[in-house]
Amino acid sequence: MSTVLVVDDDPGVLDVVAFTLRREGFDVDEERDGASALAAARAHDYDIVILDVMLPQMSGTDVCRALRAESDVPIVMLTARDAERDRVSGLELGADDYVTKPFSSAELLSRVRAILRRRELDRVNGAGAAVRDLGGLHLDLGRHEVTVDGEAVRLTLSEFKVLALLAERPERIVSRRELMQHLWSSEHVGDEHACEVHISNLRRKIERDPTHPQRLVTVRGMGYKLIAA
């Protein structure tokens, strides 16, 4: 049974999300403020955290920042539909996905299942997974470890999935649509903006100079490719 921490200070949203997940067989814990959420996440090994941005005591983005500094637990942010800054901020801090309010229970459930499904597939396939070396970039697909020029870097689950897909066939152009389908694997595919933020985060972590990418480059109008240099 997968364990989920749901954090929202709106009792209505919290009740609906928790009820939906429990009905589908998830083990759900609930919190209504950021400080309690962070304490709970540190005390339990959750499979996924669903985190509202606007929380009392400690914001959802601050909770996300703190969790990402010490854990790779998947995080889905809940944001207001017109709060683009919150969505970008959450992804830049390491959230794996976001869902905008108001949302349907089916959409949220689909996103959660997609993230957990790809996490489980990674674990199952990890034992015999390959190690890939692309110049100064080293990927251990089984251990989910990446080093850049000999230095270890921490990637979120989504960032690692993007990099692993691009590394399967270096120099091959991968479209944004293909990346999005690879990331979300559900009928509720995320938007291109989220994909671009993950690409930006990757460049910040693997490029010697993120403003002039030489490893992960954009092919205008087509997508992205990883240079084996």
mmCIF file of C-alpha atoms in Angstrom:
data_model
loop_
_atom_site.group_PDB
_atom_site.id
_atom_site.type_symbol
_atom_site.label_atom_id
_atom_site.label_comp_id
_atom_site.label_asym_id
_atom_site.label_seq_id
_atom_site.Cartn_x
_atom_site.Cartn_y
_atom_site.Cartn_z
ATOM 1 C CA MET A 1 0.000 0.000 0.000
ATOM 2 C CA SER A 2 1.418 3.394 -1.012
ATOM 3 C CA THR A 3 1.614 6.074 1.660
ATOM 4 C CA VAL A 4 0.704 9.671 0.901
ATOM 5 C CA LEU A 5 1.026 12.891 2.875
ATOM 6 C CA VAL A 6 -1.622 15.446 1.874
ATOM 7 C CA VAL A 7 -1.114 19.035 3.035
ATOM 8 C CA ASP A 8 -3.720 21.783 2.603
ATOM 9 C CA ASP A 9 -5.174 24.344 5.014
ATOM 10 C CA ASP A 10 -8.550 24.272 3.232
ATOM 11 C CA PRO A 11 -10.615 21.583 5.031
ATOM 12 C CA GLY A 12 -12.792 21.068 1.963
ATOM 13 C CA VAL A 13 -9.864 20.375 -0.362
ATOM 14 C CA LEU A 14 -8.102 18.251 2.245
ATOM 15 C CA ASP A 15 -11.171 16.102 2.869
ATOM 16 C CA VAL A 16 -11.875 15.523 -0.825
ATOM 17 C CA VAL A 17 -8.274 14.632 -1.707
ATOM 18 C CA ALA A 18 -7.820 12.370 1.319
ATOM 19 C CA PHE A 19 -11.167 10.636 0.704
ATOM 20 C CA THR A 20 -10.363 10.063 -2.984
ATOM 21 C CA LEU A 21 -6.966 8.550 -2.229
ATOM 22 C CA ARG A 22 -8.226 6.347 0.603
ATOM 23 C CA ARG A 23 -11.045 5.084 -1.591
ATOM 24 C CA GLU A 24 -8.418 3.988 -4.109
ATOM 25 C CA GLY A 25 -6.446 2.080 -1.475
ATOM 26 C CA PHE A 26 -3.809 4.617 -0.432
ATOM 27 C CA ASP A 27 -2.694 5.063 3.170
ATOM 28 C CA VAL A 28 -3.144 8.805 3.758
ATOM 29 C CA ASP A 29 -1.862 11.190 6.435
ATOM 30 C CA GLU A 30 -3.201 14.754 6.591
ATOM 31 C CA GLU A 31 -1.632 18.023 7.737
ATOM 32 C CA ARG A 32 -2.921 21.617 7.585
ATOM 33 C CA ASP A 33 0.197 23.754 8.030
ATOM 34 C CA GLY A 34 3.705 23.797 6.666
ATOM 35 C CA ALA A 35 5.619 23.218 9.889
ATOM 36 C CA SER A 36 3.575 20.125 10.786
ATOM 37 C CA ALA A 37 3.891 18.845 7.222
ATOM 38 C CA LEU A 38 7.671 19.102 7.279
ATOM 39 C CA ALA A 39 7.842 17.338 10.639
ATOM 40 C CA ALA A 40 5.587 14.541 9.380
ATOM 41 C CA ALA A 41 7.579 14.108 6.164
ATOM 42 C CA ARG A 42 10.795 13.840 8.158
ATOM 43 C CA ALA A 43 9.294 11.306 10.557
ATOM 44 C CA HIS A 44 7.770 8.974 7.939
ATOM 45 C CA ASP A 45 8.956 7.440 4.692
ATOM 46 C CA TYR A 46 6.122 8.577 2.411
ATOM 47 C CA ASP A 47 5.860 7.423 -1.182
ATOM 48 C CA ILE A 48 4.593 10.835 -2.307
ATOM 49 C CA VAL A 49 3.729 14.247 -0.852
ATOM 50 C CA ILE A 50 0.835 16.389 -2.146
ATOM 51 C CA LEU A 51 1.576 19.916 -1.011
ATOM 52 C CA ASP A 52 -0.438 23.130 -1.243
ATOM 53 C CA VAL A 53 1.582 26.267 -1.913
ATOM 54 C CA MET A 54 -0.307 28.603 0.437
ATOM 55 C CA LEU A 55 0.025 27.286 3.994
ATOM 56 C CA PRO A 56 0.148 28.864 7.467
ATOM 57 C CA GLN A 57 3.357 28.906 9.545
ATOM 58 C CA MET A 58 5.517 27.775 6.635
ATOM 59 C CA SER A 59 4.741 28.039 2.938
ATOM 60 C CA GLY A 60 4.511 25.035 0.678
ATOM 61 C CA THR A 61 7.481 26.259 -1.336
ATOM 62 C CA ASP A 62 9.583 26.456 1.838
ATOM 63 C CA VAL A 63 8.511 22.928 2.766
ATOM 64 C CA CYS A 64 9.411 21.757 -0.731
ATOM 65 C CA ARG A 65 12.831 23.418 -0.497
ATOM 66 C CA ALA A 66 13.552 21.820 2.871
ATOM 67 C CA LEU A 67 12.404 18.356 1.785
ATOM 68 C CA ARG A 68 14.318 18.427 -1.461
ATOM 69 C CA ALA A 69 17.538 19.274 0.379
ATOM 70 C CA GLU A 70 17.342 16.001 2.289
ATOM 71 C CA SER A 71 15.017 13.639 0.405
ATOM 72 C CA ASP A 72 14.036 12.501 -3.089
ATOM 73 C CA VAL A 73 10.397 11.861 -2.157
ATOM 74 C CA PRO A 74 8.150 12.803 -5.115
ATOM 75 C CA ILE A 75 6.283 16.087 -4.548
ATOM 76 C CA VAL A 76 3.139 17.321 -6.296
ATOM 77 C CA MET A 77 2.306 20.976 -5.678
ATOM 78 C CA LEU A 78 -1.263 22.317 -5.565
ATOM 79 C CA THR A 79 -1.405 25.851 -6.948
ATOM 80 C CA ALA A 80 -3.969 28.481 -7.888
ATOM 81 C CA ARG A 81 -4.802 28.533 -11.582
ATOM 82 C CA ASP A 82 -3.497 32.088 -12.074
ATOM 83 C CA ALA A 83 -0.377 31.699 -9.885
ATOM 84 C CA GLU A 84 2.235 30.930 -12.559
ATOM 85 C CA ARG A 85 5.021 32.193 -10.306
ATOM 86 C CA ASP A 86 4.117 29.559 -7.693
ATOM 87 C CA ARG A 87 4.163 26.788 -10.276
ATOM 88 C CA VAL A 88 7.549 27.793 -11.641
ATOM 89 C CA SER A 89 8.962 28.278 -8.157
ATOM 90 C CA GLY A 90 7.802 24.835 -7.050
ATOM 91 C CA LEU A 91 9.351 23.118 -10.057
ATOM 92 C CA GLU A 92 12.591 25.048 -9.699
ATOM 93 C CA LEU A 93 12.803 23.957 -6.066
ATOM 94 C CA GLY A 94 12.456 20.331 -7.086
ATOM 95 C CA ALA A 95 8.750 19.494 -7.197
ATOM 96 C CA ASP A 96 7.987 16.736 -9.687
ATOM 97 C CA ASP A 97 4.637 18.029 -10.880
ATOM 98 C CA TYR A 98 1.848 20.469 -10.086
ATOM 99 C CA VAL A 99 -1.929 20.469 -10.321
ATOM 100 C CA THR A 100 -3.852 23.720 -10.527
ATOM 101 C CA LYS A 101 -6.967 24.473 -8.473
ATOM 102 C CA PRO A 102 -9.762 23.803 -9.055
ATOM 103 C CA PHE A 103 -8.885 20.310 -10.216
ATOM 104 C CA SER A 104 -10.792 17.077 -10.727
ATOM 105 C CA SER A 105 -10.143 14.135 -8.434
ATOM 106 C CA ALA A 106 -9.516 12.027 -11.541
ATOM 107 C CA GLU A 107 -6.736 14.337 -12.723
ATOM 108 C CA LEU A 108 -4.956 14.405 -9.367
ATOM 109 C CA LEU A 109 -5.288 10.639 -8.952
ATOM 110 C CA SER A 110 -3.905 10.089 -12.446
ATOM 111 C CA ARG A 111 -0.863 12.292 -11.755
ATOM 112 C CA VAL A 112 -0.174 10.534 -8.448
ATOM 113 C CA ARG A 113 -0.438 7.089 -10.016
ATOM 114 C CA ALA A 114 1.811 8.076 -12.918
ATOM 115 C CA ILE A 115 4.557 9.264 -10.572
ATOM 116 C CA LEU A 116 4.322 6.186 -8.358
ATOM 117 C CA ARG A 117 4.211 3.888 -11.398
ATOM 118 C CA ARG A 118 7.380 5.277 -12.910
ATOM 119 C CA ARG A 119 9.101 5.192 -9.514
ATOM 120 C CA GLU A 120 8.231 1.509 -9.134
ATOM 121 C CA LEU A 121 9.356 0.724 -12.683
ATOM 122 C CA ASP A 122 12.663 2.395 -11.949
ATOM 123 C CA ARG A 123 13.113 0.219 -8.865
ATOM 124 C CA VAL A 124 12.210 -2.983 -10.731
ATOM 125 C CA ASN A 125 14.482 -2.202 -13.660
ATOM 126 C CA GLY A 126 17.275 -0.834 -11.525
ATOM 127 C CA ALA A 127 19.021 -4.124 -10.736
ATOM 128 C CA GLY A 128 20.231 -4.699 -14.274
ATOM 129 C CA ALA A 129 20.352 -1.099 -15.377
ATOM 130 C CA ALA A 130 23.265 0.260 -17.320
ATOM 131 C CA VAL A 131 25.843 2.844 -16.486
ATOM 132 C CA ARG A 132 26.248 5.555 -19.090
ATOM 133 C CA ASP A 133 29.248 7.825 -19.548
ATOM 134 C CA LEU A 134 28.921 10.851 -21.797
ATOM 135 C CA GLY A 135 32.084 12.870 -21.515
ATOM 136 C CA GLY A 136 32.129 14.257 -17.996
ATOM 137 C CA LEU A 137 28.541 13.121 -17.394
ATOM 138 C CA HIS A 138 28.124 9.762 -15.589
ATOM 139 C CA LEU A 139 24.700 8.157 -15.038
ATOM 140 C CA ASP A 140 24.150 5.084 -12.883
ATOM 141 C CA LEU A 141 20.585 4.143 -13.816
ATOM 142 C CA GLY A 142 20.292 1.467 -11.155
ATOM 143 C CA ARG A 143 21.389 3.640 -8.258
ATOM 144 C CA HIS A 144 19.807 6.823 -9.619
ATOM 145 C CA GLU A 145 23.146 8.569 -9.222
ATOM 146 C CA VAL A 146 24.648 11.242 -11.442
ATOM 147 C CA THR A 147 28.102 12.776 -11.371
ATOM 148 C CA VAL A 148 29.258 15.723 -13.428
ATOM 149 C CA ASP A 149 33.002 16.110 -13.906
ATOM 150 C CA GLY A 150 33.495 13.837 -10.909
ATOM 151 C CA GLU A 151 31.126 15.740 -8.623
ATOM 152 C CA ALA A 152 27.868 14.148 -7.437
ATOM 153 C CA VAL A 153 24.696 16.093 -8.241
ATOM 154 C CA ARG A 154 21.220 15.512 -6.810
ATOM 155 C CA LEU A 155 18.387 15.265 -9.312
ATOM 156 C CA THR A 156 14.681 14.994 -8.656
ATOM 157 C CA LEU A 157 12.831 11.967 -9.997
ATOM 158 C CA SER A 158 11.520 13.984 -12.945
ATOM 159 C CA GLU A 159 14.916 15.484 -13.769
ATOM 160 C CA PHE A 160 16.529 12.052 -13.670
ATOM 161 C CA LYS A 161 13.847 10.607 -15.970
ATOM 162 C CA VAL A 162 14.409 13.388 -18.507
ATOM 163 C CA LEU A 163 18.183 12.927 -18.440
ATOM 164 C CA ALA A 164 17.949 9.128 -18.671
ATOM 165 C CA LEU A 165 15.675 9.328 -21.715
ATOM 166 C CA LEU A 166 17.994 11.764 -23.478
ATOM 167 C CA ALA A 167 21.004 9.593 -22.596
ATOM 168 C CA GLU A 168 19.484 6.456 -24.144
ATOM 169 C CA ARG A 169 20.523 7.671 -27.576
ATOM 170 C CA PRO A 170 22.796 10.709 -27.376
ATOM 171 C CA GLU A 171 22.536 13.164 -30.245
ATOM 172 C CA ARG A 172 18.940 12.036 -30.949
ATOM 173 C CA ILE A 173 16.396 14.848 -30.895
ATOM 174 C CA VAL A 174 13.607 14.224 -28.364
ATOM 175 C CA SER A 175 10.477 16.330 -28.771
ATOM 176 C CA ARG A 176 8.802 18.116 -25.864
ATOM 177 C CA ARG A 177 5.740 15.941 -26.383
ATOM 178 C CA GLU A 178 7.807 12.768 -26.087
ATOM 179 C CA LEU A 179 9.440 14.045 -22.920
ATOM 180 C CA MET A 180 6.065 14.956 -21.432
ATOM 181 C CA GLN A 181 4.608 11.539 -22.197
ATOM 182 C CA HIS A 182 7.678 9.898 -20.702
ATOM 183 C CA LEU A 183 7.360 11.982 -17.549
ATOM 184 C CA TRP A 184 3.659 11.725 -16.825
ATOM 185 C CA SER A 185 2.586 8.493 -18.538
ATOM 186 C CA SER A 186 -1.096 9.304 -18.066
ATOM 187 C CA GLU A 187 -4.078 10.781 -19.853
ATOM 188 C CA HIS A 188 -3.506 13.995 -17.913
ATOM 189 C CA VAL A 189 -0.217 15.004 -19.491
ATOM 190 C CA GLY A 190 1.534 18.004 -17.963
ATOM 191 C CA ASP A 191 2.073 21.178 -19.925
ATOM 192 C CA GLU A 192 5.143 22.163 -21.901
ATOM 193 C CA HIS A 193 6.052 24.870 -19.415
ATOM 194 C CA ALA A 194 6.666 22.287 -16.685
ATOM 195 C CA CYS A 195 8.854 20.311 -19.075
ATOM 196 C CA GLU A 196 10.896 23.409 -19.885
ATOM 197 C CA VAL A 197 11.452 24.149 -16.198
ATOM 198 C CA HIS A 198 12.799 20.611 -15.686
ATOM 199 C CA ILE A 199 15.155 21.161 -18.644
ATOM 200 C CA SER A 200 16.294 24.476 -17.150
ATOM 201 C CA ASN A 201 16.945 22.819 -13.787
ATOM 202 C CA LEU A 202 18.960 20.075 -15.461
ATOM 203 C CA ARG A 203 21.110 22.585 -17.277
ATOM 204 C CA ARG A 204 21.800 24.386 -14.023
ATOM 205 C CA LYS A 205 23.055 21.113 -12.544
ATOM 206 C CA ILE A 206 24.956 19.470 -15.407
ATOM 207 C CA GLU A 207 26.293 22.333 -17.542
ATOM 208 C CA ARG A 208 29.587 24.050 -16.872
ATOM 209 C CA ASP A 209 27.879 27.279 -17.952
ATOM 210 C CA PRO A 210 24.056 26.976 -17.913
ATOM 211 C CA THR A 211 23.704 30.188 -19.948
ATOM 212 C CA HIS A 212 25.612 28.544 -22.815
ATOM 213 C CA PRO A 213 24.509 24.879 -22.827
ATOM 214 C CA GLN A 214 26.909 22.455 -24.473
ATOM 215 C CA ARG A 215 25.603 19.156 -23.124
ATOM 216 C CA LEU A 216 21.810 19.546 -23.185
ATOM 217 C CA VAL A 217 20.955 21.673 -26.191
ATOM 218 C CA THR A 218 17.719 22.917 -27.709
ATOM 219 C CA VAL A 219 16.953 22.174 -31.335
ATOM 220 C CA ARG A 220 14.615 24.984 -32.257
ATOM 221 C CA GLY A 221 11.115 23.902 -33.190
ATOM 222 C CA MET A 222 11.956 20.236 -32.601
ATOM 223 C CA GLY A 223 13.002 19.515 -29.031
ATOM 224 C CA TYR A 224 16.183 18.672 -27.106
ATOM 225 C CA LYS A 225 19.216 16.445 -27.452
ATOM 226 C CA LEU A 226 22.107 15.412 -25.228
ATOM 227 C CA ILE A 227 25.559 15.885 -26.673
ATOM 228 C CA ALA A 228 28.001 13.033 -25.996
ATOM 229 C CA ALA A 229 30.987 15.285 -25.391
#
